[in-house]
Structures are given as C-alpha cells and as structure tokens.
mmCIF file of C-alpha atoms in Angstrom:
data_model
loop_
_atom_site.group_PDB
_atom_site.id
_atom_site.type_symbol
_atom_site.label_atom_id
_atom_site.label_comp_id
_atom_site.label_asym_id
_atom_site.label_seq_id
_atom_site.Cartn_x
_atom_site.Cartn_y
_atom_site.Cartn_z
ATOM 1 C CA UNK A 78 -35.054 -8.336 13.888
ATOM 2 C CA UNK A 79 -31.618 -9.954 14.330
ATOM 3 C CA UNK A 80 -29.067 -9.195 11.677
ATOM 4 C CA UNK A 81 -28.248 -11.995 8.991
ATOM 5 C CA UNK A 82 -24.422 -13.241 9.410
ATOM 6 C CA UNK A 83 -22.911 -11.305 6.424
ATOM 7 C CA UNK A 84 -19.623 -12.285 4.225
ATOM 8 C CA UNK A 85 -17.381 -11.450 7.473
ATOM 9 C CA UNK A 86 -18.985 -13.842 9.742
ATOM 10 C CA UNK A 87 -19.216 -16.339 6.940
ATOM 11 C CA UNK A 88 -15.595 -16.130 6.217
ATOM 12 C CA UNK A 89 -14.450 -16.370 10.021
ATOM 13 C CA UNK A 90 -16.904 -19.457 10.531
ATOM 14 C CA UNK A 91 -15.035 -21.210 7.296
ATOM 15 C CA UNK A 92 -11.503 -20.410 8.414
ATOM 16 C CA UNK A 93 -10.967 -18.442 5.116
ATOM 17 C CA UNK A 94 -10.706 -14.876 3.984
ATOM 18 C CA UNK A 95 -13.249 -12.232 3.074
ATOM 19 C CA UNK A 96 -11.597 -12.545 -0.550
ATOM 20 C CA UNK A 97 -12.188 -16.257 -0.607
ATOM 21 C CA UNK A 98 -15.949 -16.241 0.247
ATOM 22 C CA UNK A 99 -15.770 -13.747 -2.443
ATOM 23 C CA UNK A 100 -14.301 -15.929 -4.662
ATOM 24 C CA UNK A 101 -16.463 -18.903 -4.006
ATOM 25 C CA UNK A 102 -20.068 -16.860 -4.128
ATOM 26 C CA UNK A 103 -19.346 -15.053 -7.251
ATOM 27 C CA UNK A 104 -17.264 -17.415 -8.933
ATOM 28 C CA UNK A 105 -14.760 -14.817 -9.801
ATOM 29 C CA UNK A 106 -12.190 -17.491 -9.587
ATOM 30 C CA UNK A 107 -11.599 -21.039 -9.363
ATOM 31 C CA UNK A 108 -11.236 -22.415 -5.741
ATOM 32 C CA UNK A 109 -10.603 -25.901 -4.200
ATOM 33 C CA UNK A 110 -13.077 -28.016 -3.997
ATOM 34 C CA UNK A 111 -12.389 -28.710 -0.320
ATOM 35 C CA UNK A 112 -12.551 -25.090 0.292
ATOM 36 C CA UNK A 113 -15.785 -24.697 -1.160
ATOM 37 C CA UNK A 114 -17.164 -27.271 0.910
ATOM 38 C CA UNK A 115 -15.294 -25.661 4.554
ATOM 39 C CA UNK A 116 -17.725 -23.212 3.489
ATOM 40 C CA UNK A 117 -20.872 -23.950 2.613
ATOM 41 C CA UNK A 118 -20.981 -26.043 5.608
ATOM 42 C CA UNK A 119 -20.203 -22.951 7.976
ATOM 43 C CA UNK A 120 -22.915 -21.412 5.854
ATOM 44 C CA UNK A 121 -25.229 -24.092 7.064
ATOM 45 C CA UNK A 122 -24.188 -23.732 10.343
ATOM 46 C CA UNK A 123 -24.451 -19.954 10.527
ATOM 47 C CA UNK A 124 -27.903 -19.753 8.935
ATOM 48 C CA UNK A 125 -25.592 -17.858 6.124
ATOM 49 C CA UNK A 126 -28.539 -17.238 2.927
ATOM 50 C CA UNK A 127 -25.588 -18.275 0.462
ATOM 51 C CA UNK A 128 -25.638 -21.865 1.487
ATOM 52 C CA UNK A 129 -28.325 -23.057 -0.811
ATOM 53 C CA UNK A 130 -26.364 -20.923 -3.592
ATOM 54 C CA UNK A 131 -23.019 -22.717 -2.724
ATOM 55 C CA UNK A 132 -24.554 -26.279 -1.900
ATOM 56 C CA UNK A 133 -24.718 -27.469 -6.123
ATOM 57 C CA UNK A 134 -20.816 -26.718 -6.295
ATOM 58 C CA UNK A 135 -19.873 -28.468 -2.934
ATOM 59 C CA UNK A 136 -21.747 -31.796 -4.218
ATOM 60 C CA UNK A 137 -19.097 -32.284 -6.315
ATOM 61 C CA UNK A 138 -17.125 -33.988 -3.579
ATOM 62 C CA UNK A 139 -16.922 -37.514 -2.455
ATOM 63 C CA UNK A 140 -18.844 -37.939 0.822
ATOM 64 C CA UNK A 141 -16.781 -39.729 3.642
ATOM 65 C CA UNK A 142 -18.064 -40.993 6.481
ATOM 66 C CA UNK A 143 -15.809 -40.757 9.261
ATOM 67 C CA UNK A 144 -16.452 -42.666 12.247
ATOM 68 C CA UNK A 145 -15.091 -42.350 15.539
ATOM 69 C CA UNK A 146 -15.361 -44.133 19.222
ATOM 70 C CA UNK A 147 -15.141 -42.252 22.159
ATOM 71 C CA UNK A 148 -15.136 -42.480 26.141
ATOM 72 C CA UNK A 149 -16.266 -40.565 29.314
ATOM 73 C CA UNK A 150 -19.030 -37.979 26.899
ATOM 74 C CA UNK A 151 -19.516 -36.004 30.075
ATOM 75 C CA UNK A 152 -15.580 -35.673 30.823
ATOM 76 C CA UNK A 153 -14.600 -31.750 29.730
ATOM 77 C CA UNK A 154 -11.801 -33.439 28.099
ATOM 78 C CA UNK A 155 -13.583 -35.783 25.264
ATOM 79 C CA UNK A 156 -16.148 -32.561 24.879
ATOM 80 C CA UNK A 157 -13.471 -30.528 23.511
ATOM 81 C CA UNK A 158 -12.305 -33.987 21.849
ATOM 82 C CA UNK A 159 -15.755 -34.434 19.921
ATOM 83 C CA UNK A 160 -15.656 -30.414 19.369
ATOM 84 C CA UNK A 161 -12.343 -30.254 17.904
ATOM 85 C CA UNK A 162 -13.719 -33.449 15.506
ATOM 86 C CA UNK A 163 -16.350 -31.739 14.226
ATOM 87 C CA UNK A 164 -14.214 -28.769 13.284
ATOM 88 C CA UNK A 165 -12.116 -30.842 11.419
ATOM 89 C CA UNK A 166 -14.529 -32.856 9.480
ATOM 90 C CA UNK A 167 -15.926 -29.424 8.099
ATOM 91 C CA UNK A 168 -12.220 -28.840 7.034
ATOM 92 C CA UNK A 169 -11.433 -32.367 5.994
ATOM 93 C CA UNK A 170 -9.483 -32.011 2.842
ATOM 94 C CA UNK A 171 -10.895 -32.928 -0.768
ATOM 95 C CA UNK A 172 -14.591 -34.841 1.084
ATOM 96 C CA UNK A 173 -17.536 -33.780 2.414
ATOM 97 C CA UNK A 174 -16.801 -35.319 5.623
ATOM 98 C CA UNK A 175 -19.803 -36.501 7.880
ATOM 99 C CA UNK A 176 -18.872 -37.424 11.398
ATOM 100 C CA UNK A 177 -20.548 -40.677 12.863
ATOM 101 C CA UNK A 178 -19.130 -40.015 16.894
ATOM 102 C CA UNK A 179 -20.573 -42.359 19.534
ATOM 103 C CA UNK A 180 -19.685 -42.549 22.745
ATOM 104 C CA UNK A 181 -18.648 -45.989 25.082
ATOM 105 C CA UNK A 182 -20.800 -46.398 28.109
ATOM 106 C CA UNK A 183 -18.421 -47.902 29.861
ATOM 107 C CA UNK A 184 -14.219 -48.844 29.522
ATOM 108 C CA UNK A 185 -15.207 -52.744 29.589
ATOM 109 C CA UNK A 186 -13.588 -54.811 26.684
ATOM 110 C CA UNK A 187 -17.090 -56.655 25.757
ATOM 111 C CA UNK A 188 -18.498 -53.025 25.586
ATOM 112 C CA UNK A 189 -16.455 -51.493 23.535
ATOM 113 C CA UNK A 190 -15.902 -54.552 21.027
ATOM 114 C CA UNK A 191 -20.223 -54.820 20.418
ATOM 115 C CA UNK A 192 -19.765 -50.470 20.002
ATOM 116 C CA UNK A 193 -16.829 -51.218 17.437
ATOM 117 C CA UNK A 194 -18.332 -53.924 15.578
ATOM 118 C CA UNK A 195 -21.772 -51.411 15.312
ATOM 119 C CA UNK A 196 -20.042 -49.274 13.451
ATOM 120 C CA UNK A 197 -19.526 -51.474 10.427
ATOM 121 C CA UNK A 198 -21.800 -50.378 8.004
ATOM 122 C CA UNK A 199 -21.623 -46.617 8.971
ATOM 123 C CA UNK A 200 -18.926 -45.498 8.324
ATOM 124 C CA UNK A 201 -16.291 -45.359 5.675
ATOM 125 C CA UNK A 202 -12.846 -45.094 8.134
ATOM 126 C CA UNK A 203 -13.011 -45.603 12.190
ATOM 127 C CA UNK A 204 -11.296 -44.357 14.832
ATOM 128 C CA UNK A 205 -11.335 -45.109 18.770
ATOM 129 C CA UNK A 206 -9.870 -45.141 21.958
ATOM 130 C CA UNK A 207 -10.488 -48.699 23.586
ATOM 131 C CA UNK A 208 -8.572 -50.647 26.497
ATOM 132 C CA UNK A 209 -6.118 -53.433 24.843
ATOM 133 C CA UNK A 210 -7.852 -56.501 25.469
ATOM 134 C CA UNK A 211 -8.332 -59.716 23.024
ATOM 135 C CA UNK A 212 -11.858 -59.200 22.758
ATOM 136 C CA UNK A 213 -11.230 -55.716 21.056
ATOM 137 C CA UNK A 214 -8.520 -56.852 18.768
ATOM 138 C CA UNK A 215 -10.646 -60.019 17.929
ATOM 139 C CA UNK A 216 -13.686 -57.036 16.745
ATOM 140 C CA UNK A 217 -10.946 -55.122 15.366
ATOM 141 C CA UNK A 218 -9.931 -58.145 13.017
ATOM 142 C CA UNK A 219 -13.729 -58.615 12.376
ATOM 143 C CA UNK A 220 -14.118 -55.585 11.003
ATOM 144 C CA UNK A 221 -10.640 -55.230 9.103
ATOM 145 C CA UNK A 222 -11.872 -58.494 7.292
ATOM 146 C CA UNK A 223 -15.115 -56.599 6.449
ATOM 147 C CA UNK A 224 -12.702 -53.903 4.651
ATOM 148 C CA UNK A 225 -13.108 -50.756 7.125
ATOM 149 C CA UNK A 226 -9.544 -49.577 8.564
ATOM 150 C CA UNK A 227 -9.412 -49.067 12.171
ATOM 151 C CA UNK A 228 -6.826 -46.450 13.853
ATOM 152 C CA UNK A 229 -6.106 -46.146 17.719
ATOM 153 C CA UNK A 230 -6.470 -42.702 19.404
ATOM 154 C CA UNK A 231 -4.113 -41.560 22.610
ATOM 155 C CA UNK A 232 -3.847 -44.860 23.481
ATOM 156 C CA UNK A 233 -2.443 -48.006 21.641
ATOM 157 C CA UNK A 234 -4.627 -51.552 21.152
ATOM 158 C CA UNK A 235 -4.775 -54.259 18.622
ATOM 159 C CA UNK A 236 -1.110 -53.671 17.542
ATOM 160 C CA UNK A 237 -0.343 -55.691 13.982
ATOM 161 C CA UNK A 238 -4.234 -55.522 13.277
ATOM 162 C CA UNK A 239 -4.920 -52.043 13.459
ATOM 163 C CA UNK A 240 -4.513 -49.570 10.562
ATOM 164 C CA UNK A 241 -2.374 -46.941 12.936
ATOM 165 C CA UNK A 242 -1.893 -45.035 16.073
ATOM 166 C CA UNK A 243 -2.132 -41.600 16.352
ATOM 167 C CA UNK A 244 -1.807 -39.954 19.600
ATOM 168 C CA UNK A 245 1.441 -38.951 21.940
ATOM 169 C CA UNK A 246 4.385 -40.689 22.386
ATOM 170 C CA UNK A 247 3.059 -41.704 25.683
ATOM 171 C CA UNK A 248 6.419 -43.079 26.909
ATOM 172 C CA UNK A 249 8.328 -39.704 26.557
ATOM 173 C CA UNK A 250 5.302 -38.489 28.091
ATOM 174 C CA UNK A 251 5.804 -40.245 30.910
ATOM 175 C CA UNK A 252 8.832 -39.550 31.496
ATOM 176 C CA UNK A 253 8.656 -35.575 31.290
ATOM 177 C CA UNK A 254 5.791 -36.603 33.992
ATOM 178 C CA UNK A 255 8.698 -38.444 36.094
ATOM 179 C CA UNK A 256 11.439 -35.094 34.919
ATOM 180 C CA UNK A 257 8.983 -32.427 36.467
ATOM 181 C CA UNK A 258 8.470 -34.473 39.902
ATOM 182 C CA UNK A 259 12.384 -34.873 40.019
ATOM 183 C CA UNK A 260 12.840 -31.410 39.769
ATOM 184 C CA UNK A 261 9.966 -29.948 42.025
ATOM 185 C CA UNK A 262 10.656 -32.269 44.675
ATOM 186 C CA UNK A 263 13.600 -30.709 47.162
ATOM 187 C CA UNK A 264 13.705 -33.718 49.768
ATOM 188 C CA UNK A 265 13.720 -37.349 49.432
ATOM 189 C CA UNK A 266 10.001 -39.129 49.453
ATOM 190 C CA UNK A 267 7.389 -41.277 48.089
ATOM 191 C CA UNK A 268 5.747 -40.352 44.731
ATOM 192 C CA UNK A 269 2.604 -42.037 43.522
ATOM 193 C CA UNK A 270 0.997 -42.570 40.103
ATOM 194 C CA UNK A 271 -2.718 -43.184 39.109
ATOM 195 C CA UNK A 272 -4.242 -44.802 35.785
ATOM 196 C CA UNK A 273 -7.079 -45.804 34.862
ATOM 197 C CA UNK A 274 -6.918 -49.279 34.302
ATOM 198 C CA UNK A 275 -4.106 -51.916 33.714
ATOM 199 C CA UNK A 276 -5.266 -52.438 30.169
ATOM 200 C CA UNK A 277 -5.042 -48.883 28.948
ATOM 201 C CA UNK A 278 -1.820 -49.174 26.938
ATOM 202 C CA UNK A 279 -1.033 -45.396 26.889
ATOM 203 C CA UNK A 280 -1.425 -45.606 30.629
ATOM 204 C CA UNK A 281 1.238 -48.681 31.050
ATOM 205 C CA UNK A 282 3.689 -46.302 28.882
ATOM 206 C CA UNK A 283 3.349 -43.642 30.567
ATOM 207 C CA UNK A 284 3.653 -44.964 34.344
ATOM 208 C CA UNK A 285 6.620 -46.775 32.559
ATOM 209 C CA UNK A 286 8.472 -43.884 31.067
ATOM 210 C CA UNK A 287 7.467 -42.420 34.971
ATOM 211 C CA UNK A 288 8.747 -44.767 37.117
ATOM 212 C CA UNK A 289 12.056 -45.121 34.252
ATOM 213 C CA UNK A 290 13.069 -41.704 34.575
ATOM 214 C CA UNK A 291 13.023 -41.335 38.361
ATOM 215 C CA UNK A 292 14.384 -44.689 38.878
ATOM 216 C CA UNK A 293 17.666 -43.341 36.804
ATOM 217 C CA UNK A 294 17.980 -39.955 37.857
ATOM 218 C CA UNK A 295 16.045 -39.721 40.727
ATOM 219 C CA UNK A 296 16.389 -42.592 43.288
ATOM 220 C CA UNK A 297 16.062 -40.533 46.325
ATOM 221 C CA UNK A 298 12.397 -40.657 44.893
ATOM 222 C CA UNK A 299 10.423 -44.063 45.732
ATOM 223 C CA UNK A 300 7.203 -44.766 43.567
ATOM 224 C CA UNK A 301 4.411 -46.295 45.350
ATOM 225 C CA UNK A 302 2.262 -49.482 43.951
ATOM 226 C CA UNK A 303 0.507 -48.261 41.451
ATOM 227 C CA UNK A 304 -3.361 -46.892 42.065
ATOM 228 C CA UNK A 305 -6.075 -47.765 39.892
ATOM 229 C CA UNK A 306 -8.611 -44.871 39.576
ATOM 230 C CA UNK A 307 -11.049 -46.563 36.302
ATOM 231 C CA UNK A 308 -10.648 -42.521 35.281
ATOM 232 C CA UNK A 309 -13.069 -41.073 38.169
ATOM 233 C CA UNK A 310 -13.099 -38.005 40.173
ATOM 234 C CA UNK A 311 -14.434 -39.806 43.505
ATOM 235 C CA UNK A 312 -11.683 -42.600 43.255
ATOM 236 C CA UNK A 313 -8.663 -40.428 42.988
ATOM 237 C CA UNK A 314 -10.339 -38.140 45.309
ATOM 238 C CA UNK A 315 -10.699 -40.648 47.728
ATOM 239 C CA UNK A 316 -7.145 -42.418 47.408
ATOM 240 C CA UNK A 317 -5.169 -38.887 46.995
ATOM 241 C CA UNK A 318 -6.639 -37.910 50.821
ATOM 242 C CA UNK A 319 -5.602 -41.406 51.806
ATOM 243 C CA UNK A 320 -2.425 -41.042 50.379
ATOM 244 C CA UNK A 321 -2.021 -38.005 51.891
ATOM 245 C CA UNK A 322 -2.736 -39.428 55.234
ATOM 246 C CA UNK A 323 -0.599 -42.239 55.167
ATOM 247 C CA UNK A 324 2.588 -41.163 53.636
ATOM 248 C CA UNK A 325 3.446 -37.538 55.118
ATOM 249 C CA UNK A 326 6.751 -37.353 53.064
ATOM 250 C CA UNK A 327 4.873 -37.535 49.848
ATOM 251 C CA UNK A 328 6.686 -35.197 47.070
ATOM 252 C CA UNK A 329 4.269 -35.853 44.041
ATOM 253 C CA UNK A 330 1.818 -37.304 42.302
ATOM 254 C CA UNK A 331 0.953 -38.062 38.645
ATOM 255 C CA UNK A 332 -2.335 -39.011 37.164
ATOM 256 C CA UNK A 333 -1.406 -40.523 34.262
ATOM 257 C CA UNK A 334 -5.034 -40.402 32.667
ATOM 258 C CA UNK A 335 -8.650 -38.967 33.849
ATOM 259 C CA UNK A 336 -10.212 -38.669 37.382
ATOM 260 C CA UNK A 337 -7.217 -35.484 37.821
ATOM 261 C CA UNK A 338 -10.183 -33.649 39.177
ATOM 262 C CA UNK A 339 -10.041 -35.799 42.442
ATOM 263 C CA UNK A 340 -6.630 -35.255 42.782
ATOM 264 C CA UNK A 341 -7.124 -31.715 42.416
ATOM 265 C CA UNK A 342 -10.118 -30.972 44.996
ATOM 266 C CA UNK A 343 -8.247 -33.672 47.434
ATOM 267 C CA UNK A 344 -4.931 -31.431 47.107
ATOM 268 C CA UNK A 345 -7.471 -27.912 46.646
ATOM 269 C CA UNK A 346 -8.422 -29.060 50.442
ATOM 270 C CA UNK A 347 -5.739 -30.523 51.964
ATOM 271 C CA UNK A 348 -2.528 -28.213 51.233
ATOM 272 C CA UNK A 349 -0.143 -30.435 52.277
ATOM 273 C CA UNK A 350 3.277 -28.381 51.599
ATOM 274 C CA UNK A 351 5.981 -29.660 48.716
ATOM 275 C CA UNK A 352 3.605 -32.022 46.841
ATOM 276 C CA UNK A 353 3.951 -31.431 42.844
ATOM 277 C CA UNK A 354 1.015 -32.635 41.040
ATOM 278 C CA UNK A 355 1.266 -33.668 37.022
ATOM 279 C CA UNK A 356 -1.936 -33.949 35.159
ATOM 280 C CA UNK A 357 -3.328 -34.786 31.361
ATOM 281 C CA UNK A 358 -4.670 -32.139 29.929
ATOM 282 C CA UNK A 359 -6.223 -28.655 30.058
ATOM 283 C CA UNK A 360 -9.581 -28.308 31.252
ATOM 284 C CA UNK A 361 -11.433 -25.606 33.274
ATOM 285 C CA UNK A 362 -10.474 -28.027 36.455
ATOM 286 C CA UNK A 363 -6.312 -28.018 35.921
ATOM 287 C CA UNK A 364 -6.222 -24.494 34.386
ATOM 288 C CA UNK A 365 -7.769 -23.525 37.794
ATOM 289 C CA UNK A 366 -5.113 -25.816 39.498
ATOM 290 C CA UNK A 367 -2.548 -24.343 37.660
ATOM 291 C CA UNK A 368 -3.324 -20.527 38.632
ATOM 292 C CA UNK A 369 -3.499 -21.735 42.270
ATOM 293 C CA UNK A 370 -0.726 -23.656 42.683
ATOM 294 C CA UNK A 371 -2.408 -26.799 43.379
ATOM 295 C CA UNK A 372 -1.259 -28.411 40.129
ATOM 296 C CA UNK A 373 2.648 -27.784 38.738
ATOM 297 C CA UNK A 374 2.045 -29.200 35.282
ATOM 298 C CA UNK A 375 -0.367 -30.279 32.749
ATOM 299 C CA UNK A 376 0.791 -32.367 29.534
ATOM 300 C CA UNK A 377 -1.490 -31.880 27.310
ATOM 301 C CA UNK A 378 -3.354 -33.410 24.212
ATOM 302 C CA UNK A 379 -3.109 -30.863 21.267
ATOM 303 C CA UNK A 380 -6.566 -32.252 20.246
ATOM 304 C CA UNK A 381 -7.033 -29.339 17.310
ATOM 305 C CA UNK A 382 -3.523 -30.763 15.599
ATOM 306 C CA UNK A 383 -4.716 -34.520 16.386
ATOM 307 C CA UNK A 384 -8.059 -34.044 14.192
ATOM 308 C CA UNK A 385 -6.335 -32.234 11.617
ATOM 309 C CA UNK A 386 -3.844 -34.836 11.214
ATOM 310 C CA UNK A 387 -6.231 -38.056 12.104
ATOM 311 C CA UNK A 388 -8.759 -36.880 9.599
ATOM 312 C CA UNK A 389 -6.118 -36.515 6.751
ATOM 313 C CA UNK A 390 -4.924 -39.843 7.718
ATOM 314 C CA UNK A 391 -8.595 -41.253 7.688
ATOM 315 C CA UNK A 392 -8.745 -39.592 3.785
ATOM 316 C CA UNK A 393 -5.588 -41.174 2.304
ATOM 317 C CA UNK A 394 -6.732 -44.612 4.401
ATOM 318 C CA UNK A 395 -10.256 -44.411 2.460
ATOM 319 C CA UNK A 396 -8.908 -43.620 -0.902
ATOM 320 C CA UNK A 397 -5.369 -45.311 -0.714
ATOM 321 C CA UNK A 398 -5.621 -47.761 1.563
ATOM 322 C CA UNK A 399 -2.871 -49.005 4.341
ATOM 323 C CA UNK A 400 0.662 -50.398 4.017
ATOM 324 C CA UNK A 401 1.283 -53.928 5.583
ATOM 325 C CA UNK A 402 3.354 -52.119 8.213
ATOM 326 C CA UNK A 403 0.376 -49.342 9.477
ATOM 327 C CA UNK A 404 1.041 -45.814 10.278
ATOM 328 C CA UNK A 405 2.136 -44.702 13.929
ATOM 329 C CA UNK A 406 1.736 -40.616 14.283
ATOM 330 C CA UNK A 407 3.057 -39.188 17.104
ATOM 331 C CA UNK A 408 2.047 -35.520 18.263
ATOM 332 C CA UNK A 409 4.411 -33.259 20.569
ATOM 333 C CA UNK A 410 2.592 -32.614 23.868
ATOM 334 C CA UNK A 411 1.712 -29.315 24.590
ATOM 335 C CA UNK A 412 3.600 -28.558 28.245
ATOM 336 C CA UNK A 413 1.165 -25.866 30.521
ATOM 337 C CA UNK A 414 2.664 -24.035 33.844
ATOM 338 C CA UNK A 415 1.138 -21.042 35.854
ATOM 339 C CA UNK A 416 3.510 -18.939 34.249
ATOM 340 C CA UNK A 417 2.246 -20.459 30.801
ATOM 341 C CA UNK A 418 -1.429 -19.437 31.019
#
C-alpha cells in the first residue's frame, strides 16, 4: 500500500514549517487564520487525513472569489500563468480564496468583452489580459457599474475605468529589448520586431521603448515595419525565414510577445551568423534557445511575484475598495542569458 503524506509532506505542500503544522493540528498555539487555511487546503490536495480535522478552523475565513481572464490555455507560458494562480490563491492572505480562471478563445475584442461580462456574478474581484479596444472598456464600465473591480494583467486596457495594472513596465522593457540588440550587434543592419497585434498595449510599449532606444543610441541600427504575428508559432516562423531571406544584413530580432517559438525553430534551422534574438519569457522552448545559442536573451514575467502581489491587491480591492486614481504595480523583469541558466 502507498504511504500516507505525513506532517513533512504536509508542511512542504503548505509552504510552512514542520513546527507550524504542529501548531495548527494540535492547537498548541494560536496561528493566523490565513495560515491555517494555506494548509488545510494542501491537506486537501495531498490526500493529508488531517484535512477534515483542520477544515472547522479554516471556515472561519471570508471566502473570495477571485476571478481571472486568460489567453492562449495551450501556450507553456499562461500554463505556468494559471499554475502560479492557483498557488497563490491557496496562500491568499486572510480568505479562503477560490479561483474562477477561464480562458479566451480567441484575442478578438467582441470575444473577450461577452468572456468579461460572464464573469459578473462569479466572482468577487477580476482580473484579465485583453487587447485595448472600446468594446472591452465599454464591458469593463458595465461591469464596474455592477460593483466588481477589474485590474489589467501584462498588458494595459481600459485606462481611467479599470481598477489597476499590474504587470511590467513594458516600456523599460522594451527598451532593455532595444539595449541587448545594440550591444550584440557588431556591424550596422536591419533589426525587426514582432507583436501580436496593434491593439495589445504592452506590445505598442514595448516596440516603442525598442525602436526609442536604438533610434538614440544606436542609429547604425534600422528597424524594419513592424510584423504582426496574432502570437503564433507558424506566423513568426514563417516571416522570421522570410526575413531572413530578404534582408542578409539582419543583426536582430525581438518578439515582443508570443509566437517566440517560430522565431526560434526558423533561427534553430537557419543559422544565419550575428543575428541576436530577444524573447518574453522562459519556457522549455527559449531555455533550449538559450543553451544553444539560438536565443541571446529572454525578459521574463516573474509570474510567482505577479500572483502574490495581484492576489493581495485583489484582497484589499474586495474589502477596501479602489481610490479614484487606481493602482498601477509594476514588477522588475527577470533578465535570463546562457550563462544565467
């Protein structure tokens, strides 16, 4: 028979010491309630035989429904997004926090306003990443009316409705982008930049922090028109070997959003010599870019830190309410080379 999880595991599911399961299952002394709760819902998940014992102490806590919009569910990236939420709704601070996570079929405005305007009624807080476009704003404004506080993730929309932004500074991120190409590239040449779409806010920062930084302190570097890639592998595959094709004294390319795998199996096959490659975030695909040299640096989302800090937002939001002026919460980027891994 397979061994029950024992106070050890328990304690390393919950984030806490031996001494505080202790604590909590034997009531030898007092402990937060939010701590209490971090663990009897690793209990629950563990199949821990304590969890019925602890379950009558964690009731004792508000329940908070926290509801949150993603995009691209099959993209590694929102995976460890949508992991990294549920690990800190178990650790959300003074609630028993129950995630309500759906994900958007598609990045059309219509879309994603219905999705948002579903949510009313489910949840206590929300939370998305959308394209800026009227029709969100004008279901963002539906549903501050209805009372439920909306916040923008990685990238900005319905500014002056919206109850925050938390995400990257995605100008300065952007321009790091432009910094690294500036440096790798050792000859004058064309540089090129992908987004997703032109209504991805984040996306017009960051080619705009791009294309600022190399245009002051890097002219011998000429960016390209734009590419749209709608965030897909084939796309940027596709364009990257075209690019590659048509401009031989290309120096460097930034995807400012998703579809980097393209980029990277276009440059994987190719190896064209002196092109740098700057991508958004750590995955099994850029880590393995990194250690070959295909990609020369990832800027990535520290999605662990954004959770923790969204879903204490989310709790004061709930119980506090907003100021007139919103909250704006940026998070440093965490910066990945070869040498880094």
């Amino acid at each position: 028979m397979a061994r029950r999880p024992g106070m050890a595991e328990l304690a390393q599911a919950a984030g806490v010491s031996v001494a505080t399961v202790d604590r909590v299952l034997n009531g030898r002394e007092q402990v937060k309630p939010d701590t209490v709760a971090r663990v009897h819902e690793a209990a629950l998940r563990i199949g821990h035989p304590a969890a019925r014992r602890i379950a009558p102490l964690a009731a004792d806590l508000p329940e908070l429904r926290f509801g949150v919009v993603l995009h691209k569910q099959g993209q590694d990236f929102y995976k460890a997004f949508a992991e990294a939420l549920h690990r800190a709704v178990a650790a959300a601070p003074g609630v028993r926090g129950k995630l309500v996570l759906e994900f958007s079929a598609s990045q059309s405005p219509s879309d994603m306003a219905g999705l948002l305007r579903s949510m009313a009624g489910r949840c206590d807080v929300l939370a998305a990443t959308a394209v800026n476009h009227p029709e969100v704003t004008a279901a963002v404004e539906d549903l501050k009316a209805q009372g439920l506080a909306v916040f923008s993730l990685l990238s900005d929309f319905a500014q002056g409705v919206r109850a925050g932004y938390v995400g990257l500074n995605n100008l300065k991120v952007g321009r790091t982008a432009g910094w690294l190409i500036g440096m790798a590239a050792r000859t004058p040449g064309k540089v090129a930049v992908f987004v997703g779409g032109h209504r991805w806010h984040g996306h017009e920062l960051r080619e705009a922090g791009f294309r600022s930084y190399l245009r002051e302190c890097a002219p011998q570097l000429a960016v390209l028109d734009t590419v749209v890639n709608l965030e897909t592998r084939q796309l940027t595959y596709e364009a990257t070997l075209g690019l590659l094709a048509r401009q031989p004294d290309l120096r460097g390319i930034y995807v400012a959003g998703g579809g980097m795998e393209g980029a990277i199996a276009a440059l994987r096959e190719a190896r064209p010599a002196g092109v740098a490659l700057v991508v958004s975030a750590l995955t099994p695909d850029s880590r393995a870019g990194l250690a070959e040299g295909v990609v020369t640096l990832v800027t990535d989302t520290p999605l662990d830190t954004l959770c923790r800090d969204l879903l204490a937002i989310m709790v004061a939001a709930a119980r506090d309410g907003v100021g007139p002026n919103g909250i704006q919460h940026f998070l440093p980027p965490d910066i990945h080379v070869a040498e880094s891994l």
